[in-house]
PDB file of C-alpha atoms in Angstrom:
ATOM      1  CA  MET W   1       9.702 -42.889  34.872  1.00 61.00           C
ATOM      2  CA  ALA W   2      13.399 -43.044  33.915  1.00 78.00           C
ATOM      3  CA  LEU W   3      15.486 -39.944  33.273  1.00 90.00           C
ATOM      4  CA  ALA W   4      16.230 -40.028  29.487  1.00 87.00           C
ATOM      5  CA  HIS W   5      19.934 -39.628  28.656  1.00 95.00           C
ATOM      6  CA  THR W   6      21.023 -39.866  32.398  1.00 97.00           C
ATOM      7  CA  ALA W   7      23.253 -42.212  34.252  1.00 98.00           C
ATOM      8  CA  PHE W   8      24.122 -42.527  37.803  1.00 98.00           C
ATOM      9  CA  VAL W   9      27.591 -43.561  38.554  1.00 98.00           C
ATOM     10  CA  PHE W  10      28.997 -44.695  42.100  1.00 98.00           C
ATOM     11  CA  PRO W  11      32.670 -44.057  43.084  1.00 97.00           C
ATOM     12  CA  GLY W  12      35.064 -46.630  44.460  1.00 93.00           C
ATOM     13  CA  GLN W  13      37.912 -46.521  47.058  1.00 86.00           C
ATOM     14  CA  GLY W  14      39.937 -43.353  47.252  1.00 82.00           C
ATOM     15  CA  SER W  15      37.075 -40.967  47.575  1.00 87.00           C
ATOM     16  CA  GLN W  16      36.775 -41.452  51.374  1.00 91.00           C
ATOM     17  CA  LYS W  17      37.775 -38.498  53.703  1.00 92.00           C
ATOM     18  CA  VAL W  18      37.007 -37.620  57.292  1.00 94.00           C
ATOM     19  CA  GLY W  19      34.194 -35.177  57.480  1.00 95.00           C
ATOM     20  CA  MET W  20      32.505 -36.069  54.162  1.00 96.00           C
ATOM     21  CA  LEU W  21      28.869 -35.636  53.720  1.00 97.00           C
ATOM     22  CA  ALA W  22      28.374 -33.512  56.727  1.00 97.00           C
ATOM     23  CA  ALA W  23      25.983 -31.013  55.136  1.00 98.00           C
ATOM     24  CA  ALA W  24      23.938 -33.743  53.356  1.00 98.00           C
ATOM     25  CA  TYR W  25      23.625 -35.486  56.837  1.00 98.00           C
ATOM     26  CA  GLU W  26      22.205 -32.308  58.053  1.00 98.00           C
ATOM     27  CA  ALA W  27      19.771 -31.705  55.105  1.00 98.00           C
ATOM     28  CA  TYR W  28      18.378 -34.906  54.505  1.00 98.00           C
ATOM     29  CA  ALA W  29      16.588 -37.407  56.759  1.00 98.00           C
ATOM     30  CA  ALA W  30      17.268 -40.184  54.192  1.00 98.00           C
ATOM     31  CA  VAL W  31      21.062 -39.738  54.744  1.00 98.00           C
ATOM     32  CA  ARG W  32      20.826 -39.925  58.559  1.00 98.00           C
ATOM     33  CA  ASP W  33      18.399 -43.030  58.282  1.00 98.00           C
ATOM     34  CA  THR W  34      20.738 -44.774  55.927  1.00 98.00           C
ATOM     35  CA  PHE W  35      23.868 -44.307  58.194  1.00 98.00           C
ATOM     36  CA  SER W  36      21.798 -45.413  61.227  1.00 98.00           C
ATOM     37  CA  ALA W  37      20.797 -48.610  59.295  1.00 98.00           C
ATOM     38  CA  ALA W  38      24.402 -49.319  58.349  1.00 98.00           C
ATOM     39  CA  SER W  39      25.633 -48.762  61.972  1.00 98.00           C
ATOM     40  CA  GLU W  40      22.933 -51.192  63.121  1.00 97.00           C
ATOM     41  CA  ALA W  41      24.038 -53.786  60.500  1.00 97.00           C
ATOM     42  CA  LEU W  42      27.719 -53.595  61.310  1.00 97.00           C
ATOM     43  CA  GLY W  43      27.522 -52.934  65.047  1.00 96.00           C
ATOM     44  CA  TYR W  44      29.441 -49.728  65.365  1.00 95.00           C
ATOM     45  CA  ASP W  45      28.628 -46.006  64.902  1.00 97.00           C
ATOM     46  CA  MET W  46      29.831 -45.433  61.168  1.00 97.00           C
ATOM     47  CA  TRP W  47      28.838 -41.786  61.205  1.00 97.00           C
ATOM     48  CA  ASP W  48      31.044 -41.020  64.172  1.00 96.00           C
ATOM     49  CA  LEU W  49      33.973 -42.761  62.493  1.00 95.00           C
ATOM     50  CA  ILE W  50      33.521 -40.644  59.352  1.00 96.00           C
ATOM     51  CA  GLN W  51      33.363 -37.453  61.102  1.00 96.00           C
ATOM     52  CA  ASN W  52      35.580 -37.936  64.208  1.00 95.00           C
ATOM     53  CA  GLY W  53      37.831 -40.884  63.139  1.00 93.00           C
ATOM     54  CA  GLU W  54      41.410 -40.974  61.811  1.00 92.00           C
ATOM     55  CA  GLN W  55      42.047 -40.971  58.024  1.00 90.00           C
ATOM     56  CA  GLU W  56      44.318 -43.994  58.393  1.00 86.00           C
ATOM     57  CA  ALA W  57      41.394 -45.995  59.939  1.00 87.00           C
ATOM     58  CA  LEU W  58      39.102 -44.846  57.123  1.00 88.00           C
ATOM     59  CA  ASN W  59      41.502 -46.012  54.450  1.00 83.00           C
ATOM     60  CA  LEU W  60      41.535 -49.565  55.727  1.00 83.00           C
ATOM     61  CA  THR W  61      39.693 -51.442  53.040  1.00 83.00           C
ATOM     62  CA  ALA W  62      37.437 -53.474  55.421  1.00 89.00           C
ATOM     63  CA  THR W  63      36.179 -49.880  56.723  1.00 92.00           C
ATOM     64  CA  THR W  64      36.400 -47.994  53.450  1.00 92.00           C
ATOM     65  CA  GLN W  65      34.128 -50.322  51.575  1.00 95.00           C
ATOM     66  CA  PRO W  66      31.042 -50.216  53.800  1.00 97.00           C
ATOM     67  CA  VAL W  67      31.615 -46.343  54.365  1.00 97.00           C
ATOM     68  CA  LEU W  68      31.668 -45.659  50.742  1.00 97.00           C
ATOM     69  CA  LEU W  69      28.755 -48.017  49.918  1.00 98.00           C
ATOM     70  CA  THR W  70      26.754 -46.294  52.605  1.00 98.00           C
ATOM     71  CA  SER W  71      27.565 -42.949  51.574  1.00 98.00           C
ATOM     72  CA  SER W  72      26.433 -43.576  47.989  1.00 98.00           C
ATOM     73  CA  VAL W  73      23.121 -45.255  48.819  1.00 98.00           C
ATOM     74  CA  ALA W  74      22.491 -42.378  51.329  1.00 98.00           C
ATOM     75  CA  LEU W  75      22.882 -39.861  48.546  1.00 98.00           C
ATOM     76  CA  TRP W  76      20.594 -42.029  46.181  1.00 98.00           C
ATOM     77  CA  ARG W  77      18.098 -42.121  48.772  1.00 98.00           C
ATOM     78  CA  ALA W  78      18.341 -38.420  49.275  1.00 98.00           C
ATOM     79  CA  TRP W  79      17.852 -37.896  45.567  1.00 98.00           C
ATOM     80  CA  GLN W  80      14.579 -39.942  45.690  1.00 97.00           C
ATOM     81  CA  GLU W  81      13.538 -38.240  48.851  1.00 97.00           C
ATOM     82  CA  GLN W  82      13.789 -34.875  46.961  1.00 97.00           C
ATOM     83  CA  GLY W  83      11.713 -36.191  44.093  1.00 95.00           C
ATOM     84  CA  GLY W  84      14.458 -37.286  41.708  1.00 96.00           C
ATOM     85  CA  ASP W  85      13.574 -39.812  39.136  1.00 95.00           C
ATOM     86  CA  SER W  86      15.529 -42.854  38.182  1.00 96.00           C
ATOM     87  CA  PRO W  87      18.262 -42.907  35.584  1.00 97.00           C
ATOM     88  CA  LEU W  88      18.430 -44.607  32.426  1.00 97.00           C
ATOM     89  CA  VAL W  89      21.352 -46.745  33.423  1.00 98.00           C
ATOM     90  CA  MET W  90      23.807 -47.098  36.378  1.00 98.00           C
ATOM     91  CA  ALA W  91      27.574 -48.195  36.821  1.00 98.00           C
ATOM     92  CA  GLY W  92      30.036 -48.319  39.589  1.00 98.00           C
ATOM     93  CA  HIS W  93      33.696 -48.088  39.787  1.00 97.00           C
ATOM     94  CA  SER W  94      35.003 -51.256  41.468  1.00 95.00           C
ATOM     95  CA  LEU W  95      33.355 -51.199  44.950  1.00 96.00           C
ATOM     96  CA  GLY W  96      30.950 -48.758  43.368  1.00 98.00           C
ATOM     97  CA  GLU W  97      29.322 -51.798  41.513  1.00 98.00           C
ATOM     98  CA  PHE W  98      27.887 -52.893  44.680  1.00 98.00           C
ATOM     99  CA  SER W  99      26.383 -49.421  45.415  1.00 98.00           C
ATOM    100  CA  ALA W 100      24.860 -49.410  41.963  1.00 98.00           C
ATOM    101  CA  LEU W 101      23.260 -52.835  42.496  1.00 98.00           C
ATOM    102  CA  VAL W 102      21.815 -51.794  45.786  1.00 98.00           C
ATOM    103  CA  CYS W 103      20.249 -48.746  44.186  1.00 98.00           C
ATOM    104  CA  ALA W 104      19.000 -50.518  41.283  1.00 98.00           C
ATOM    105  CA  GLY W 105      17.176 -52.893  43.578  1.00 98.00           C
ATOM    106  CA  ALA W 106      19.404 -56.006  42.971  1.00 98.00           C
ATOM    107  CA  LEU W 107      20.867 -56.259  46.482  1.00 98.00           C
ATOM    108  CA  ASP W 108      19.367 -55.634  49.866  1.00 98.00           C
ATOM    109  CA  PHE W 109      21.160 -52.714  51.602  1.00 98.00           C
ATOM    110  CA  ALA W 110      21.984 -54.356  54.968  1.00 97.00           C
ATOM    111  CA  ASP W 111      23.097 -57.506  53.232  1.00 97.00           C
ATOM    112  CA  ALA W 112      25.482 -55.397  50.946  1.00 98.00           C
ATOM    113  CA  VAL W 113      27.033 -53.378  53.827  1.00 98.00           C
ATOM    114  CA  ARG W 114      27.920 -56.744  55.626  1.00 97.00           C
ATOM    115  CA  LEU W 115      29.138 -58.258  52.191  1.00 97.00           C
ATOM    116  CA  VAL W 116      31.464 -55.392  51.490  1.00 97.00           C
ATOM    117  CA  ARG W 117      32.951 -55.238  54.744  1.00 96.00           C
ATOM    118  CA  GLN W 118      33.705 -59.020  54.369  1.00 96.00           C
ATOM    119  CA  ARG W 119      34.914 -58.286  50.832  1.00 95.00           C
ATOM    120  CA  GLY W 120      37.321 -55.735  52.352  1.00 91.00           C
ATOM    121  CA  GLU W 121      38.741 -58.214  54.927  1.00 93.00           C
ATOM    122  CA  PHE W 122      39.155 -60.826  52.268  1.00 94.00           C
ATOM    123  CA  MET W 123      41.027 -58.387  50.077  1.00 91.00           C
ATOM    124  CA  GLN W 124      43.135 -57.192  53.000  1.00 86.00           C
ATOM    125  CA  THR W 125      44.104 -60.654  54.253  1.00 90.00           C
ATOM    126  CA  ALA W 126      44.785 -61.824  50.703  1.00 92.00           C
ATOM    127  CA  VAL W 127      48.018 -59.732  50.742  1.00 88.00           C
ATOM    128  CA  PRO W 128      49.352 -58.265  54.140  1.00 84.00           C
ATOM    129  CA  VAL W 129      49.468 -54.592  54.787  1.00 79.00           C
ATOM    130  CA  GLY W 130      52.612 -53.043  53.297  1.00 84.00           C
ATOM    131  CA  GLU W 131      53.288 -55.901  50.699  1.00 90.00           C
ATOM    132  CA  GLY W 132      50.938 -54.498  48.152  1.00 92.00           C
ATOM    133  CA  ALA W 133      50.451 -51.140  46.504  1.00 92.00           C
ATOM    134  CA  MET W 134      48.550 -49.265  43.819  1.00 92.00           C
ATOM    135  CA  ALA W 135      49.394 -46.221  41.764  1.00 95.00           C
ATOM    136  CA  ALA W 136      47.891 -44.048  39.167  1.00 94.00           C
ATOM    137  CA  ILE W 137      49.887 -43.511  36.059  1.00 97.00           C
ATOM    138  CA  ILE W 138      49.169 -40.509  33.742  1.00 96.00           C
ATOM    139  CA  GLY W 139      50.403 -39.395  30.519  1.00 95.00           C
ATOM    140  CA  VAL W 140      51.578 -42.763  28.905  1.00 94.00           C
ATOM    141  CA  ASP W 141      49.629 -44.834  26.238  1.00 94.00           C
ATOM    142  CA  ASP W 142      47.610 -47.668  27.964  1.00 94.00           C
ATOM    143  CA  GLN W 143      49.462 -50.345  25.901  1.00 95.00           C
ATOM    144  CA  VAL W 144      52.952 -49.115  26.940  1.00 96.00           C
ATOM    145  CA  ILE W 145      51.710 -49.306  30.629  1.00 97.00           C
ATOM    146  CA  VAL W 146      50.350 -53.021  30.057  1.00 96.00           C
ATOM    147  CA  ASP W 147      53.634 -53.939  28.498  1.00 97.00           C
ATOM    148  CA  ILE W 148      55.920 -52.484  31.022  1.00 97.00           C
ATOM    149  CA  CYS W 149      54.033 -54.107  33.766  1.00 97.00           C
ATOM    150  CA  ALA W 150      54.143 -57.503  31.946  1.00 96.00           C
ATOM    151  CA  GLY W 151      58.006 -57.039  31.650  1.00 96.00           C
ATOM    152  CA  VAL W 152      58.321 -56.362  35.357  1.00 96.00           C
ATOM    153  CA  ALA W 153      55.804 -59.002  36.517  1.00 95.00           C
ATOM    154  CA  GLY W 154      57.145 -62.414  37.510  1.00 88.00           C
ATOM    155  CA  GLY W 155      60.602 -61.102  38.444  1.00 88.00           C
ATOM    156  CA  SER W 156      62.083 -61.017  41.990  1.00 90.00           C
ATOM    157  CA  ALA W 157      59.952 -58.124  42.793  1.00 90.00           C
ATOM    158  CA  GLY W 158      56.745 -59.910  42.315  1.00 95.00           C
ATOM    159  CA  GLU W 159      53.590 -59.243  40.311  1.00 95.00           C
ATOM    160  CA  VAL W 160      52.307 -55.989  38.871  1.00 97.00           C
ATOM    161  CA  ALA W 161      49.703 -55.315  36.286  1.00 97.00           C
ATOM    162  CA  ALA W 162      47.506 -52.627  34.846  1.00 97.00           C
ATOM    163  CA  VAL W 163      44.173 -53.056  36.746  1.00 97.00           C
ATOM    164  CA  ASN W 164      41.929 -49.892  36.388  1.00 96.00           C
ATOM    165  CA  PHE W 165      41.579 -48.398  32.863  1.00 97.00           C
ATOM    166  CA  ASN W 166      40.098 -45.119  34.232  1.00 95.00           C
ATOM    167  CA  SER W 167      40.398 -42.985  30.998  1.00 95.00           C
ATOM    168  CA  PRO W 168      42.532 -42.739  28.104  1.00 93.00           C
ATOM    169  CA  GLY W 169      46.032 -41.844  29.419  1.00 90.00           C
ATOM    170  CA  GLN W 170      45.019 -42.572  33.245  1.00 93.00           C
ATOM    171  CA  VAL W 171      45.693 -46.249  34.253  1.00 97.00           C
ATOM    172  CA  VAL W 172      46.120 -47.585  37.805  1.00 96.00           C
ATOM    173  CA  ILE W 173      48.703 -50.307  38.263  1.00 97.00           C
ATOM    174  CA  ALA W 174      48.609 -52.638  41.221  1.00 96.00           C
ATOM    175  CA  GLY W 175      50.827 -55.584  42.622  1.00 96.00           C
ATOM    176  CA  HIS W 176      53.584 -56.329  45.066  1.00 95.00           C
ATOM    177  CA  THR W 177      55.110 -53.009  46.489  1.00 94.00           C
ATOM    178  CA  GLY W 178      58.481 -53.705  45.073  1.00 95.00           C
ATOM    179  CA  ALA W 179      57.072 -54.587  41.575  1.00 96.00           C
ATOM    180  CA  VAL W 180      54.868 -51.501  41.555  1.00 96.00           C
ATOM    181  CA  ASP W 181      57.930 -49.280  42.471  1.00 95.00           C
ATOM    182  CA  ALA W 182      59.847 -50.963  39.630  1.00 96.00           C
ATOM    183  CA  ALA W 183      57.210 -50.300  37.101  1.00 97.00           C
ATOM    184  CA  ILE W 184      56.788 -46.637  38.177  1.00 96.00           C
ATOM    185  CA  ALA W 185      60.391 -46.147  37.579  1.00 95.00           C
ATOM    186  CA  ALA W 186      60.286 -47.720  34.193  1.00 96.00           C
ATOM    187  CA  LEU W 187      57.139 -45.846  33.372  1.00 97.00           C
ATOM    188  CA  LYS W 188      58.687 -42.668  34.372  1.00 96.00           C
ATOM    189  CA  ASP W 189      61.694 -43.445  31.932  1.00 96.00           C
ATOM    190  CA  ALA W 190      59.000 -44.091  29.256  1.00 96.00           C
ATOM    191  CA  GLY W 191      57.598 -40.629  29.626  1.00 95.00           C
ATOM    192  CA  ALA W 192      54.876 -40.849  32.259  1.00 96.00           C
ATOM    193  CA  LYS W 193      53.865 -37.365  33.483  1.00 95.00           C
ATOM    194  CA  ARG W 194      52.885 -38.589  36.851  1.00 94.00           C
ATOM    195  CA  ALA W 195      52.947 -41.701  39.101  1.00 94.00           C
ATOM    196  CA  MET W 196      50.802 -41.192  42.190  1.00 89.00           C
ATOM    197  CA  PRO W 197      50.608 -43.888  44.945  1.00 86.00           C
ATOM    198  CA  LEU W 198      46.906 -44.361  45.905  1.00 84.00           C
ATOM    199  CA  PRO W 199      45.545 -44.264  49.438  1.00 73.00           C
ATOM    200  CA  VAL W 200      44.574 -47.983  49.623  1.00 73.00           C
ATOM    201  CA  SER W 201      45.708 -50.930  51.612  1.00 68.00           C
ATOM    202  CA  ALA W 202      45.711 -53.743  49.197  1.00 80.00           C
ATOM    203  CA  PRO W 203      46.606 -54.376  45.468  1.00 90.00           C
ATOM    204  CA  PHE W 204      42.997 -54.770  44.241  1.00 90.00           C
ATOM    205  CA  HIS W 205      41.930 -56.300  40.912  1.00 95.00           C
ATOM    206  CA  THR W 206      45.049 -58.272  40.429  1.00 95.00           C
ATOM    207  CA  VAL W 207      45.828 -62.060  40.420  1.00 93.00           C
ATOM    208  CA  LEU W 208      46.784 -61.656  44.155  1.00 94.00           C
ATOM    209  CA  MET W 209      43.140 -61.289  44.850  1.00 95.00           C
ATOM    210  CA  ARG W 210      41.909 -64.716  43.738  1.00 95.00           C
ATOM    211  CA  PRO W 211      41.918 -66.048  47.233  1.00 95.00           C
ATOM    212  CA  ALA W 212      39.763 -63.191  48.182  1.00 95.00           C
ATOM    213  CA  GLY W 213      37.330 -64.005  45.278  1.00 96.00           C
ATOM    214  CA  GLU W 214      36.997 -67.590  46.395  1.00 96.00           C
ATOM    215  CA  ARG W 215      36.146 -66.432  49.781  1.00 97.00           C
ATOM    216  CA  LEU W 216      33.806 -63.783  48.553  1.00 97.00           C
ATOM    217  CA  ALA W 217      32.046 -66.422  46.431  1.00 97.00           C
ATOM    218  CA  GLU W 218      31.316 -68.376  49.581  1.00 97.00           C
ATOM    219  CA  ALA W 219      29.917 -65.365  51.422  1.00 96.00           C
ATOM    220  CA  MET W 220      27.722 -64.475  48.555  1.00 95.00           C
ATOM    221  CA  ALA W 221      26.211 -67.895  48.226  1.00 95.00           C
ATOM    222  CA  THR W 222      23.782 -67.017  50.937  1.00 91.00           C
ATOM    223  CA  VAL W 223      22.951 -63.484  49.880  1.00 96.00           C
ATOM    224  CA  ALA W 224      19.781 -62.911  47.752  1.00 97.00           C
ATOM    225  CA  ILE W 225      20.280 -61.096  44.380  1.00 98.00           C
ATOM    226  CA  ASN W 226      17.450 -59.836  42.196  1.00 98.00           C
ATOM    227  CA  SER W 227      17.137 -58.797  38.658  1.00 98.00           C
ATOM    228  CA  PRO W 228      18.004 -55.076  38.677  1.00 98.00           C
ATOM    229  CA  ALA W 229      15.200 -52.510  38.113  1.00 98.00           C
ATOM    230  CA  ILE W 230      17.643 -50.304  36.379  1.00 98.00           C
ATOM    231  CA  PRO W 231      20.287 -51.665  34.089  1.00 98.00           C
ATOM    232  CA  VAL W 232      23.896 -51.729  35.664  1.00 98.00           C
ATOM    233  CA  ILE W 233      26.857 -51.876  33.477  1.00 98.00           C
ATOM    234  CA  HIS W 234      29.507 -54.168  35.033  1.00 98.00           C
ATOM    235  CA  ASN W 235      33.264 -53.476  35.416  1.00 98.00           C
ATOM    236  CA  VAL W 236      34.395 -56.846  33.900  1.00 98.00           C
ATOM    237  CA  HIS W 237      32.956 -56.658  30.462  1.00 98.00           C
ATOM    238  CA  CYS W 238      31.200 -53.414  30.018  1.00 98.00           C
ATOM    239  CA  GLN W 239      27.723 -55.032  29.742  1.00 98.00           C
ATOM    240  CA  ALA W 240      24.477 -55.038  31.750  1.00 98.00           C
ATOM    241  CA  GLU W 241      23.178 -58.301  33.056  1.00 98.00           C
ATOM    242  CA  SER W 242      19.613 -59.243  34.276  1.00 97.00           C
ATOM    243  CA  ASP W 243      20.384 -62.977  35.425  1.00 98.00           C
ATOM    244  CA  PRO W 244      20.953 -62.856  39.391  1.00 98.00           C
ATOM    245  CA  GLU W 245      23.446 -65.809  38.984  1.00 97.00           C
ATOM    246  CA  ARG W 246      25.415 -64.114  36.258  1.00 98.00           C
ATOM    247  CA  ILE W 247      25.606 -60.901  38.455  1.00 98.00           C
ATOM    248  CA  ARG W 248      26.836 -63.034  41.370  1.00 97.00           C
ATOM    249  CA  GLU W 249      29.660 -64.495  39.102  1.00 97.00           C
ATOM    250  CA  LEU W 250      30.735 -61.085  37.905  1.00 98.00           C
ATOM    251  CA  LEU W 251      30.930 -59.625  41.362  1.00 97.00           C
ATOM    252  CA  VAL W 252      33.338 -62.283  42.312  1.00 97.00           C
ATOM    253  CA  GLN W 253      35.353 -62.078  38.900  1.00 97.00           C
ATOM    254  CA  GLN W 254      35.535 -58.192  39.522  1.00 97.00           C
ATOM    255  CA  ILE W 255      37.798 -58.706  42.671  1.00 96.00           C
ATOM    256  CA  TYR W 256      40.698 -60.070  40.587  1.00 96.00           C
ATOM    257  CA  SER W 257      39.893 -58.525  37.129  1.00 97.00           C
ATOM    258  CA  PRO W 258      40.712 -55.171  35.676  1.00 96.00           C
ATOM    259  CA  VAL W 259      38.077 -52.276  36.020  1.00 97.00           C
ATOM    260  CA  GLN W 260      37.301 -51.409  32.412  1.00 97.00           C
ATOM    261  CA  TRP W 261      35.761 -47.942  33.376  1.00 98.00           C
ATOM    262  CA  THR W 262      36.650 -46.395  30.027  1.00 97.00           C
ATOM    263  CA  GLY W 263      34.403 -49.122  28.441  1.00 97.00           C
ATOM    264  CA  CYS W 264      31.811 -48.773  31.029  1.00 98.00           C
ATOM    265  CA  VAL W 265      31.413 -44.993  30.128  1.00 98.00           C
ATOM    266  CA  GLN W 266      31.539 -45.762  26.407  1.00 97.00           C
ATOM    267  CA  ALA W 267      28.773 -48.394  26.784  1.00 98.00           C
ATOM    268  CA  MET W 268      26.635 -45.714  28.551  1.00 97.00           C
ATOM    269  CA  VAL W 269      27.157 -43.273  25.863  1.00 97.00           C
ATOM    270  CA  GLU W 270      26.147 -45.891  23.226  1.00 97.00           C
ATOM    271  CA  ARG W 271      22.840 -46.047  25.130  1.00 96.00           C
ATOM    272  CA  GLY W 272      22.275 -42.455  24.670  1.00 97.00           C
ATOM    273  CA  VAL W 273      23.597 -41.039  27.849  1.00 97.00           C
ATOM    274  CA  SER W 274      24.658 -37.274  27.817  1.00 96.00           C
ATOM    275  CA  ASP W 275      24.300 -36.378  31.617  1.00 97.00           C
ATOM    276  CA  VAL W 276      26.113 -38.365  34.321  1.00 98.00           C
ATOM    277  CA  VAL W 277      25.298 -38.009  38.010  1.00 98.00           C
ATOM    278  CA  GLU W 278      28.024 -38.833  40.511  1.00 98.00           C
ATOM    279  CA  CYS W 279      26.235 -40.399  43.512  1.00 98.00           C
ATOM    280  CA  GLY W 280      28.730 -40.547  46.258  1.00 97.00           C
ATOM    281  CA  PRO W 281      31.706 -38.423  47.781  1.00 96.00           C
ATOM    282  CA  GLY W 282      33.983 -36.509  45.558  1.00 92.00           C
ATOM    283  CA  LYS W 283      34.057 -35.853  41.891  1.00 94.00           C
ATOM    284  CA  VAL W 284      36.715 -38.280  40.784  1.00 92.00           C
ATOM    285  CA  LEU W 285      34.348 -39.913  38.245  1.00 95.00           C
ATOM    286  CA  GLY W 286      33.108 -36.808  36.848  1.00 95.00           C
ATOM    287  CA  GLY W 287      36.760 -35.883  35.798  1.00 92.00           C
ATOM    288  CA  LEU W 288      37.348 -39.283  34.391  1.00 94.00           C
ATOM    289  CA  ASN W 289      34.116 -39.275  32.337  1.00 95.00           C
ATOM    290  CA  ARG W 290      34.932 -35.955  30.792  1.00 93.00           C
ATOM    291  CA  ARG W 291      38.167 -37.301  29.695  1.00 94.00           C
ATOM    292  CA  ILE W 292      36.626 -40.372  28.212  1.00 96.00           C
ATOM    293  CA  ASP W 293      33.960 -38.332  26.448  1.00 96.00           C
ATOM    294  CA  LYS W 294      34.032 -34.550  26.429  1.00 95.00           C
ATOM    295  CA  SER W 295      30.410 -34.255  25.438  1.00 95.00           C
ATOM    296  CA  LEU W 296      29.312 -35.569  28.814  1.00 97.00           C
ATOM    297  CA  SER W 297      27.707 -33.174  31.459  1.00 96.00           C
ATOM    298  CA  SER W 298      28.614 -34.036  35.093  1.00 96.00           C
ATOM    299  CA  HIS W 299      26.649 -33.512  38.196  1.00 97.00           C
ATOM    300  CA  SER W 300      27.745 -34.284  41.814  1.00 97.00           C
ATOM    301  CA  LEU W 301      25.358 -35.022  44.620  1.00 97.00           C
ATOM    302  CA  GLU W 302      27.697 -34.921  47.756  1.00 96.00           C
ATOM    303  CA  GLU W 303      26.637 -31.359  48.633  1.00 97.00           C
ATOM    304  CA  PRO W 304      23.046 -30.284  48.966  1.00 98.00           C
ATOM    305  CA  GLU W 305      23.630 -27.540  46.503  1.00 97.00           C
ATOM    306  CA  GLY W 306      24.820 -29.924  43.847  1.00 97.00           C
ATOM    307  CA  LEU W 307      21.891 -32.279  44.532  1.00 97.00           C
ATOM    308  CA  GLN W 308      19.520 -29.293  44.069  1.00 97.00           C
ATOM    309  CA  GLU W 309      21.505 -28.245  40.921  1.00 96.00           C
ATOM    310  CA  ALA W 310      21.192 -31.756  39.348  1.00 97.00           C
ATOM    311  CA  LEU W 311      17.500 -31.994  40.214  1.00 96.00           C
ATOM    312  CA  SER W 312      16.783 -28.685  38.405  1.00 95.00           C
ATOM    313  CA  ALA W 313      19.169 -29.282  35.378  1.00 94.00           C
ATOM    314  CA  LEU W 314      17.445 -32.687  34.889  1.00 94.00           C
ATOM    315  CA  ALA W 315      13.918 -31.706  35.458  1.00 84.00           C
ATOM    316  CA  GLY W 316      11.861 -32.605  32.419  1.00 66.00           C
ATOM    317  CA  ALA W 317      14.293 -35.048  31.147  1.00 64.00           C
ATOM    318  CA  ALA W 318      12.206 -38.014  32.067  1.00 60.00           C
TER     319      ALA W 318
END
């Protein structure tokens, strides 16, 4: 039975940190089992990396992507283990869309872990380390950001574009490092309150990722995709899809297309969502979601206390 008025959302890159999920790992067998399965699929001890590795290693996208997917799926399984019901709808931010599709039954977990590691490798090699960058811009109208990036792009500094529409007044830009720096300077002149470089190692969701998209399409050709048991709102067009081949196309397009997170949240609200559960490390999406629609209630599953609070708060909502 689905939880009425409830959505589960899954974070993307930037939420990773050394030591994350330590309490959940101790509390829930489902979390331990999920990390063990991921380690077996990838051939290294993922849990040891998260707890004892270096942040710089964790931030490399080929590592970050399977780590975050595993973390989100582990918390979803802990939720189920504790008796939590399925939500009305799901969505994931960028990489988080893969997590959502695993939890919705559209992708096999082991397949997805291997696939997102490849996705990370493809994205990293599309633009060498140091040549690409991303930055969050806060306090400027979205269209101003789009226009300034368009004015900078194509010049001697390279390409830059608005790529993540995270909430009104918070947009992420990405591209060649010099072009991102030039856009940041112009946006500060235009009144941006903050411009924060992001801890990622490639300019995601830009035209620079098209080669990665082509390689991802090849890798995905042999991966089975099912129709989701729970609707998943996609980043590219803010709609749910049931056709596996259409889902496959959208996952490829997403790698070089802007993430329309504001539109995804609005689409969930239009379906009647009033409670949003963040299933993964951190609370980044909870903050964005409240800026998009102040009526939304947010819950986080990263800590056992948060998971139990969400179970209690949503009990009887099915």
